[in-house]
Amino acid sequence: QKEVEQDPGPLSVPEGAIVSLNCTYSNSAFQYFMWYRQYSRKGPELLMYTYSSGNKEDGRFTAQVDKSSKYISLFIRDSQPSDSATYLCAMSLLNRDDKIIFGKGTRLHILP
Amino acid sequence: DSGVTQTPKHLITATGQRVTLRCSPRSGDLSVYWYQQSLDQGLQFLIQYYNGEERAKGNILERFSAQQFPDLHSELNLSSLELGDSALYFCASSVGASGRAEADTQYFGPGTRLTVL
């Protein structure tokens, strides 16, 4: 079983819809959870991070962590064409020297 | 623009050859990270340098090596190249050594696309 699983998509939704992106993971020791956004021909950029369980909201974006189910989600409200990108989930252990493990990314298309 | 620069943008070479990828971190950042991104493996951490010293190692092949120079720029050397080494290679930098989002965000460069023929 891979450490982090993410549906590659592509996921196409109409402008204004709520988008739900998800990852599952196998290592229950993961404590830090992140979402990166990667536009075509660009490097990833950090979008949101959460520590341990719970929700975190930033504007139109909400990150959710369910450690009991080993499942994390990113919700995008009022989606815009500019949200079209690949979204990568990422996570790491508590030890400060542990590397970040990335999902393969979900390609998202917001249709105008 | 993240402030991290990578050269070259594209590199096309043949199997068995050796190439060097270069990265300049953001001003003030002491850590440099190297990642490989391919369709089948996704984004994989290769190696991290902090202030000139190797800090952490990931899935880096023995044919690959890296170093960080006193001016903090870094180079990734790939030798005896194989077709499977074709990928996007990203460099990221952060201020500190942990690279953790909450205190030490990693900023990614635009990448170098390597094609091995």
XYZ file of N, CA and C in Angstrom:
687
model
N 0.843 -1.186 0.000
C 0.000 0.000 0.000
C 0.886 1.246 0.000
N 0.574 2.204 -0.882
C 1.374 3.420 -0.939
C 1.091 4.251 0.310
N 2.093 5.071 0.691
C 1.939 5.887 1.887
C 0.831 6.922 1.728
N 0.752 7.526 0.551
C -0.252 8.555 0.282
C -0.920 8.255 -1.053
N -2.239 8.199 -1.061
C -2.989 7.925 -2.277
C -3.839 9.133 -2.630
N -3.822 9.475 -3.917
C -4.594 10.631 -4.379
C -5.098 10.339 -5.775
N -6.375 10.542 -6.014
C -6.964 10.310 -7.331
C -6.386 11.327 -8.312
N -5.799 10.874 -9.430
C -5.143 11.807 -10.356
C -6.091 12.676 -11.170
N -7.382 12.294 -11.206
C -8.318 13.050 -12.021
C -8.124 12.744 -13.501
N -8.448 13.663 -14.441
C -8.816 15.055 -14.130
C -10.233 15.183 -13.595
N -10.425 16.219 -12.805
C -11.712 16.551 -12.247
C -12.168 17.847 -12.895
N -13.314 17.794 -13.570
C -13.842 18.986 -14.256
C -15.145 19.396 -13.597
N -15.217 20.654 -13.166
C -16.427 21.158 -12.523
C -16.761 22.534 -13.081
N -18.026 22.927 -13.076
C -18.393 24.252 -13.588
C -17.997 25.342 -12.602
N -17.736 26.507 -13.148
C -17.391 27.668 -12.327
C -18.465 27.902 -11.269
N -18.027 28.207 -10.051
C -18.959 28.474 -8.966
C -19.284 27.263 -8.116
N -18.925 26.082 -8.572
C -19.223 24.857 -7.828
C -18.278 24.708 -6.642
N -18.665 23.849 -5.714
C -17.776 23.485 -4.608
C -16.963 22.275 -5.046
N -15.658 22.379 -4.849
C -14.758 21.303 -5.237
C -14.282 20.583 -3.985
N -14.226 19.277 -4.075
C -13.713 18.469 -2.978
C -12.561 17.612 -3.487
N -11.390 17.805 -2.909
C -10.204 17.031 -3.263
C -9.781 16.228 -2.040
N -9.340 14.995 -2.269
C -9.104 14.110 -1.134
C -7.820 13.306 -1.267
N -7.307 12.906 -0.109
C -6.167 11.990 -0.047
C -6.386 11.023 1.102
N -5.902 9.812 0.913
C -5.856 8.861 2.025
C -4.400 8.514 2.279
N -4.117 8.097 3.498
C -2.742 7.758 3.828
C -2.718 6.540 4.732
N -1.548 5.927 4.826
C -1.464 4.670 5.571
C -0.738 4.816 6.910
N 0.123 5.814 7.031
C 0.940 5.960 8.233
C 0.210 6.818 9.265
N -0.257 6.183 10.323
C -1.030 6.906 11.334
C -0.182 7.902 12.130
N 1.132 7.854 11.953
C 2.012 8.767 12.687
C 2.145 10.136 12.023
N 1.621 10.287 10.809
C 1.688 11.605 10.160
C 0.981 12.636 11.019
N 1.616 13.809 11.176
C 1.055 14.860 12.028
C 0.824 16.165 11.263
N 1.631 16.409 10.244
C 1.518 17.651 9.483
C 0.910 17.338 8.133
N -0.070 18.122 7.742
C -0.786 17.876 6.495
C -0.843 19.165 5.690
N -0.501 19.066 4.424
C -0.393 20.241 3.585
C -1.079 20.035 2.252
N -1.464 21.116 1.636
C -1.952 21.123 0.261
C -1.121 22.108 -0.535
N -0.637 21.645 -1.670
C 0.113 22.484 -2.586
C -0.682 22.611 -3.877
N -0.547 23.753 -4.520
C -1.152 23.984 -5.819
C -0.022 24.135 -6.832
N -0.183 23.481 -7.968
C 0.840 23.557 -9.013
C 0.187 23.897 -10.343
N 0.482 25.074 -10.838
C 0.013 25.470 -12.160
C 0.917 24.832 -13.210
N 0.382 24.723 -14.424
C 1.126 24.098 -15.508
C 2.453 24.817 -15.727
N 3.525 24.034 -15.831
C 4.872 24.555 -16.077
C 5.406 25.429 -14.936
N 4.874 25.207 -13.728
C 5.358 25.949 -12.564
C 5.689 24.979 -11.443
N 6.403 25.463 -10.431
C 6.656 24.648 -9.258
C 5.473 24.688 -8.312
N 5.369 23.710 -7.419
C 4.281 23.712 -6.428
C 4.416 24.914 -5.489
N 3.262 25.381 -5.003
C 3.258 26.445 -4.000
C 2.338 26.018 -2.864
N 2.767 26.303 -1.648
C 1.994 25.908 -0.477
C 0.684 26.690 -0.440
N -0.403 25.956 -0.291
C -1.732 26.568 -0.233
C -2.236 26.615 1.207
N -2.176 25.477 1.864
C -2.676 25.404 3.238
C -1.931 24.314 3.994
N -1.879 24.461 5.305
C -1.323 23.400 6.136
C -2.153 23.277 7.406
N -2.203 22.084 7.935
C -2.853 21.851 9.224
C -1.981 20.912 10.041
N -2.097 21.058 11.331
C -1.377 20.190 12.237
C -2.388 19.320 12.968
N -2.194 18.021 12.905
C -3.062 17.044 13.548
C -4.466 17.114 12.949
N -5.499 16.902 13.736
C -6.846 16.809 13.192
C -7.556 18.157 13.178
N -8.690 18.181 12.494
C -9.528 19.371 12.529
C -9.618 20.065 11.197
N -10.239 21.234 11.223
C -10.456 22.035 10.022
C -9.656 23.324 10.089
N -9.337 23.821 8.914
C -8.717 25.144 8.822
C -9.264 25.836 7.594
N -9.649 27.084 7.767
C -10.265 27.824 6.667
C -9.398 29.019 6.300
N -9.287 29.273 4.989
C -8.556 30.441 4.505
C -9.254 30.919 3.247
N -10.098 31.931 3.412
C -10.847 32.443 2.266
C -11.780 31.390 1.703
N -11.633 31.077 0.429
C -12.501 30.094 -0.225
C -12.045 28.652 0.024
N -10.926 28.491 0.703
C -10.337 27.163 0.888
C -10.523 26.671 2.327
N -10.880 25.392 2.457
C -10.978 24.746 3.760
C -10.237 23.420 3.699
N -9.321 23.226 4.631
C -8.609 21.954 4.743
C -9.165 21.201 5.934
N -9.355 19.902 5.729
C -9.954 19.072 6.764
C -9.098 17.828 6.956
N -8.859 17.452 8.200
C -8.080 16.256 8.497
C -8.908 15.351 9.400
N -9.025 14.099 9.016
C -9.694 13.092 9.839
C -8.674 11.986 10.100
N -7.995 12.084 11.216
C -6.921 11.126 11.494
C -7.467 9.736 11.782
N -8.667 9.650 12.304
C -9.224 8.328 12.606
C -9.462 7.534 11.328
N -9.789 8.238 10.246
C -10.016 7.580 8.956
C -8.799 7.669 8.049
N -7.763 8.377 8.481
C -6.563 8.619 7.664
C -6.968 9.214 6.331
N -7.647 10.339 6.409
C -8.277 10.947 5.238
C -8.179 12.452 5.380
N -7.689 13.121 4.332
C -7.662 14.574 4.358
C -8.373 15.106 3.131
N -8.934 16.303 3.282
C -9.704 16.905 2.199
C -9.351 18.375 2.058
N -9.528 18.856 0.841
C -9.446 20.286 0.555
C -10.723 20.657 -0.179
N -11.444 21.643 0.368
C -12.664 22.129 -0.260
C -12.397 23.525 -0.830
N -12.864 23.734 -2.045
C -12.770 25.051 -2.678
C -14.188 25.515 -2.953
N -14.563 26.636 -2.323
C -15.908 27.196 -2.555
C -15.860 28.214 -3.673
N -17.003 28.384 -4.350
C -17.109 29.382 -5.416
C -15.908 29.268 -6.366
N -15.712 28.086 -6.903
C -14.527 27.820 -7.718
C -14.453 28.753 -8.932
N -13.220 29.133 -9.267
C -12.949 30.062 -10.353
C -12.065 29.382 -11.403
N -12.125 29.832 -12.647
C -11.227 29.263 -13.672
C -9.748 29.345 -13.264
N -9.402 30.366 -12.486
C -8.013 30.509 -12.032
C -7.614 29.437 -11.015
N -8.585 28.667 -10.505
C -8.278 27.556 -9.606
C -7.841 26.316 -10.382
N -7.945 26.354 -11.696
C -7.537 25.205 -12.519
C -6.038 24.979 -12.353
N -5.693 23.829 -11.835
C -4.302 23.507 -11.507
C -4.267 22.067 -11.027
N -3.069 21.602 -10.701
C -2.931 20.300 -10.039
C -2.739 20.548 -8.546
N -3.490 19.820 -7.742
C -3.421 19.984 -6.295
C -2.767 18.747 -5.686
N -1.700 18.974 -4.939
C -0.965 17.878 -4.310
C -1.168 17.925 -2.798
N -1.556 16.803 -2.234
C -1.555 16.722 -0.783
C -0.157 16.295 -0.349
N 0.182 16.622 0.881
C 1.506 16.269 1.393
C 1.410 16.119 2.903
N 2.271 15.299 3.450
C 2.235 15.096 4.890
C 3.589 14.662 5.409
N 3.781 14.845 6.720
C 5.051 14.428 7.308
C 4.848 14.076 8.774
N 5.896 13.461 9.313
C 5.858 13.046 10.721
C 6.178 14.226 11.627
N 6.222 13.966 12.918
C 6.442 15.027 13.882
C 7.902 15.450 13.951
N 8.800 14.493 13.734
C 10.218 14.781 13.839
C 10.618 15.815 12.805
N 11.324 16.840 13.230
C 11.623 17.956 12.338
C 12.526 17.565 11.175
N 13.189 16.424 11.255
C 14.046 16.007 10.151
C 13.337 15.090 9.166
N 12.096 14.770 9.416
C 11.389 13.865 8.512
C 10.992 14.573 7.230
N 11.120 13.836 6.129
C 10.821 14.425 4.841
C 9.316 14.513 4.638
N 8.920 15.335 3.686
C 7.512 15.477 3.323
C 7.194 14.459 2.232
N 6.102 13.744 2.419
C 5.641 12.764 1.430
C 4.481 13.390 0.659
N 4.584 13.380 -0.662
C 3.568 14.003 -1.504
C 2.681 12.961 -2.165
N 1.405 13.316 -2.339
C 0.548 12.553 -3.220
C 0.900 12.895 -4.661
N 0.360 12.125 -5.606
C 0.707 12.337 -7.009
C -0.025 13.529 -7.609
N -1.026 14.037 -6.930
C -1.727 15.216 -7.406
C -3.012 14.907 -8.145
N -3.989 15.812 -8.027
C -5.256 15.728 -8.757
C -5.340 16.927 -9.688
N -5.542 16.658 -10.976
C -5.705 17.748 -11.940
C -7.142 18.255 -11.902
N -7.283 19.545 -11.701
C -8.600 20.168 -11.577
C -8.817 21.159 -12.710
N -9.971 21.039 -13.375
C -10.356 21.999 -14.417
C -11.651 22.673 -14.002
N -11.651 23.976 -13.931
C -12.867 24.727 -13.645
C -13.366 25.290 -14.971
N -14.555 24.880 -15.357
C -15.103 25.250 -16.659
C -15.873 26.564 -16.555
N -15.501 27.566 -17.391
C -16.194 28.867 -17.309
C -17.655 28.756 -17.737
N 6.216 34.643 -8.765
C 7.630 34.287 -8.765
C 8.081 33.996 -7.315
N 8.592 32.777 -7.093
C 8.949 32.348 -5.739
C 10.261 32.944 -5.264
N 11.100 33.411 -6.173
C 12.423 33.899 -5.799
C 13.503 32.832 -5.921
N 13.106 31.597 -6.193
C 14.057 30.503 -6.405
C 14.292 30.385 -7.915
N 15.546 30.375 -8.320
C 15.841 30.257 -9.747
C 16.529 28.924 -10.033
N 16.199 28.372 -11.197
C 16.790 27.115 -11.631
C 17.234 27.245 -13.078
N 18.390 26.701 -13.365
C 18.869 26.652 -14.745
C 19.444 25.277 -15.030
N 19.350 24.804 -16.280
C 18.558 25.382 -17.359
C 17.078 25.048 -17.200
N 16.225 25.598 -18.033
C 14.792 25.271 -17.992
C 14.536 23.915 -18.623
N 15.250 23.663 -19.701
C 15.104 22.396 -20.418
C 16.485 21.829 -20.699
N 16.550 20.502 -20.683
C 17.809 19.824 -20.961
C 17.474 18.539 -21.701
N 18.082 18.373 -22.862
C 17.897 17.140 -23.620
C 19.267 16.507 -23.796
N 19.364 15.241 -23.421
C 20.658 14.573 -23.472
C 20.452 13.100 -23.806
N 21.541 12.381 -23.910
C 21.471 10.970 -24.302
C 21.760 10.065 -23.101
N 21.342 8.823 -23.229
C 21.628 7.853 -22.171
C 23.139 7.738 -21.959
N 23.517 7.555 -20.705
C 24.919 7.411 -20.357
C 25.634 8.713 -20.072
N 24.997 9.827 -20.411
C 25.630 11.129 -20.213
C 25.488 11.609 -18.770
N 26.151 12.743 -18.503
C 26.114 13.376 -17.189
C 25.660 14.825 -17.362
N 24.791 15.280 -16.453
C 24.319 16.668 -16.514
C 24.376 17.285 -15.127
N 24.385 18.612 -15.093
C 24.375 19.352 -13.832
C 23.237 20.356 -13.860
N 22.406 20.293 -12.837
C 21.306 21.234 -12.681
C 21.680 22.209 -11.577
N 21.307 23.471 -11.780
C 21.714 24.503 -10.841
C 20.509 25.174 -10.198
N 20.669 25.536 -8.930
C 19.583 26.182 -8.182
C 20.141 27.309 -7.341
N 19.487 28.474 -7.402
C 19.810 29.571 -6.493
C 18.626 29.798 -5.568
N 18.828 29.682 -4.267
C 17.702 29.820 -3.334
C 17.271 31.276 -3.196
N 16.158 31.488 -2.525
C 15.715 32.838 -2.202
C 16.749 33.487 -1.289
N 16.837 34.795 -1.393
C 17.764 35.523 -0.556
C 17.444 35.263 0.920
N 18.448 34.857 1.689
C 18.243 34.607 3.112
C 17.922 33.173 3.464
N 17.558 32.362 2.474
C 17.234 30.966 2.760
C 18.510 30.135 2.858
N 18.574 29.295 3.882
C 19.771 28.486 4.097
C 19.607 27.044 3.616
N 18.373 26.599 3.497
C 18.125 25.220 3.050
C 17.783 25.164 1.576
N 18.302 24.124 0.929
C 17.934 23.814 -0.448
C 17.497 22.351 -0.496
N 16.381 22.112 -1.165
C 15.838 20.764 -1.321
C 15.766 20.452 -2.817
N 16.025 19.207 -3.163
C 15.864 18.757 -4.538
C 14.773 17.694 -4.607
N 13.911 17.836 -5.613
C 12.813 16.897 -5.836
C 12.811 16.458 -7.297
N 12.311 15.248 -7.510
C 12.086 14.737 -8.858
C 10.585 14.518 -9.028
N 10.032 14.994 -10.139
C 8.601 14.793 -10.397
C 8.408 14.081 -11.731
N 7.780 12.914 -11.679
C 7.448 12.177 -12.890
C 5.994 11.763 -12.794
N 5.422 11.392 -13.951
C 4.000 11.048 -13.983
C 3.699 9.831 -13.119
N 4.580 8.842 -13.159
C 4.258 7.609 -12.433
C 4.640 7.664 -10.952
N 5.666 8.441 -10.602
C 6.109 8.474 -9.199
C 5.627 9.703 -8.442
N 5.175 10.707 -9.144
C 4.791 11.938 -8.463
C 6.013 12.725 -8.013
N 5.837 13.558 -7.014
C 6.912 14.408 -6.506
C 7.657 13.660 -5.404
N 8.941 13.401 -5.663
C 9.737 12.606 -4.726
C 10.905 13.446 -4.217
N 11.073 13.450 -2.902
C 12.170 14.156 -2.281
C 13.477 13.415 -2.542
N 14.492 14.152 -2.945
C 15.798 13.549 -3.219
C 16.785 13.817 -2.093
N 17.028 15.095 -1.802
C 18.062 15.432 -0.835
C 17.888 16.873 -0.369
N 18.368 17.158 0.842
C 18.325 18.501 1.407
C 19.704 18.902 1.896
N 20.067 20.151 1.634
C 21.272 20.747 2.210
C 20.867 21.940 3.050
N 21.546 22.073 4.173
C 21.311 23.223 5.050
C 22.645 23.883 5.326
N 22.792 25.101 4.892
C 23.996 25.894 5.147
C 25.277 25.140 4.763
N 25.212 24.464 3.637
C 26.391 23.790 3.096
C 26.547 22.323 3.481
N 25.732 21.874 4.437
C 25.861 20.497 4.911
C 24.654 19.668 4.481
N 24.890 18.415 4.150
C 23.777 17.518 3.839
C 22.938 17.321 5.093
N 21.611 17.533 4.972
C 20.721 17.478 6.130
C 19.828 16.251 6.121
N 19.303 15.916 4.969
C 18.399 14.771 4.882
C 18.488 14.170 3.485
N 18.281 12.866 3.442
C 18.367 12.153 2.177
C 17.066 11.405 1.942
N 16.583 11.472 0.716
C 15.383 10.735 0.364
C 15.712 9.644 -0.623
N 14.906 9.565 -1.678
C 15.064 8.483 -2.658
C 16.075 8.836 -3.741
N 17.249 9.231 -3.350
C 18.249 9.644 -4.330
C 19.110 8.458 -4.738
N 19.238 8.276 -6.051
C 20.032 7.176 -6.574
C 21.516 7.451 -6.349
N 22.298 6.386 -6.340
C 23.751 6.546 -6.160
C 24.385 7.278 -7.335
N 23.747 7.214 -8.511
C 24.251 7.913 -9.700
C 24.042 9.426 -9.598
N 23.258 9.843 -8.605
C 22.973 11.265 -8.436
C 23.737 11.790 -7.233
N 24.181 13.010 -7.306
C 24.833 13.644 -6.167
C 24.510 15.129 -6.179
N 24.680 15.752 -5.046
C 24.387 17.181 -4.954
C 25.389 17.828 -4.028
N 25.447 19.140 -4.113
C 26.237 19.880 -3.146
C 25.687 21.293 -3.040
N 25.993 21.929 -1.922
C 25.624 23.326 -1.710
C 26.904 24.106 -1.451
N 27.055 25.174 -2.177
C 28.281 25.955 -2.149
C 28.212 27.048 -1.089
N 29.377 27.666 -0.768
C 29.382 28.719 0.259
C 28.417 29.869 -0.024
N 28.150 30.165 -1.292
C 27.181 31.232 -1.578
C 25.742 30.709 -1.532
N 25.573 29.474 -1.108
C 24.305 28.782 -0.863
C 23.601 28.273 -2.120
N 24.158 28.544 -3.303
C 23.534 27.916 -4.457
C 23.855 26.428 -4.424
N 23.072 25.652 -5.144
C 23.239 24.208 -5.101
C 23.253 23.640 -6.520
N 23.920 22.534 -6.659
C 23.946 21.818 -7.929
C 23.583 20.357 -7.709
N 22.803 19.835 -8.629
C 22.439 18.419 -8.625
C 23.088 17.788 -9.848
N 23.923 16.800 -9.613
C 24.628 16.116 -10.678
C 23.995 14.753 -10.932
N 23.649 14.514 -12.189
C 23.037 13.248 -12.572
C 23.965 12.581 -13.581
N 24.400 11.374 -13.283
C 25.351 10.705 -14.183
C 24.806 9.363 -14.666
N 25.472 8.825 -15.678
C 25.067 7.554 -16.291
C 23.563 7.545 -16.525
N 23.096 8.585 -17.186
C 21.658 8.800 -17.311
C 20.956 7.664 -18.046
N 19.757 7.364 -17.557
C 18.904 6.342 -18.154
C 17.608 7.004 -18.615
N 16.892 6.293 -19.492
C 15.630 6.834 -20.004
C 14.683 7.199 -18.859
N 14.695 6.377 -17.813
C 13.801 6.587 -16.682
C 14.119 7.801 -15.832
N 15.247 8.436 -16.104
C 15.595 9.655 -15.361
C 14.905 10.885 -15.939
N 14.262 10.718 -17.081
C 13.527 11.835 -17.678
C 12.423 12.262 -16.717
N 12.425 13.522 -16.333
C 11.487 14.024 -15.328
C 11.672 15.521 -15.188
N 10.820 16.099 -14.351
C 10.994 17.479 -13.914
C 11.768 17.452 -12.608
N 12.787 18.267 -12.506
C 13.572 18.348 -11.278
C 13.350 19.729 -10.667
N 12.844 19.709 -9.434
C 12.565 20.956 -8.746
C 13.549 21.163 -7.612
N 13.869 22.410 -7.426
C 14.624 22.845 -6.271
C 13.672 23.687 -5.426
N 13.776 23.569 -4.120
C 13.009 24.413 -3.204
C 13.975 24.963 -2.172
N 13.606 26.084 -1.566
C 14.442 26.603 -0.505
C 13.573 27.047 0.674
N 14.161 27.062 1.847
C 13.479 27.564 3.038
C 14.508 28.222 3.938
N 14.001 29.006 4.871
C 14.892 29.750 5.755
C 15.663 28.815 6.680
N 14.918 27.903 7.307
C 15.527 27.041 8.311
C 15.791 25.640 7.804
N 15.939 24.736 8.746
C 16.324 23.368 8.419
C 15.159 22.393 8.360
N 14.017 22.756 8.946
C 12.952 21.759 9.039
C 12.127 21.644 7.770
N 11.933 22.746 7.063
C 11.113 22.701 5.854
C 9.654 22.461 6.118
N 9.249 22.637 7.372
C 7.863 22.403 7.742
C 7.034 23.648 7.492
N 5.828 23.409 7.030
C 4.991 24.502 6.570
C 4.733 25.538 7.648
N 4.538 25.079 8.879
C 4.061 26.034 9.877
C 5.107 27.057 10.251
N 6.350 26.760 10.095
C 7.385 27.701 10.529
C 8.442 27.950 9.456
N 8.427 27.143 8.426
C 9.576 27.132 7.531
C 9.137 26.671 6.145
N 8.325 27.476 5.503
C 7.747 27.090 4.217
C 8.812 26.855 3.165
N 8.622 25.815 2.382
C 9.497 25.578 1.235
C 8.927 26.315 0.024
N 9.779 27.059 -0.646
C 9.400 27.765 -1.876
C 10.072 27.069 -3.053
N 9.264 26.704 -4.027
C 9.755 25.918 -5.164
C 10.146 26.805 -6.335
N 11.196 26.384 -7.017
C 11.582 27.020 -8.262
C 10.731 26.514 -9.412
N 10.967 27.028 -10.637
C 10.157 26.654 -11.791
C 10.504 25.294 -12.378
N 11.605 24.704 -11.942
C 11.951 23.353 -12.391
C 12.850 23.321 -13.618
N 13.518 22.201 -13.766
C 14.285 21.882 -14.973
C 13.691 20.617 -15.566
N 13.286 20.696 -16.839
C 12.731 19.510 -17.500
C 13.864 18.767 -18.190
N 14.147 17.564 -17.726
C 15.210 16.731 -18.292
C 14.607 15.658 -19.177
N 15.097 15.590 -20.392
C 14.684 14.538 -21.317
C 15.914 13.740 -21.698
N 15.865 12.439 -21.446
C 16.968 11.546 -21.791
C 16.525 10.694 -22.973
N 17.272 10.790 -24.069
C 16.899 10.069 -25.295
C 17.765 8.836 -25.500
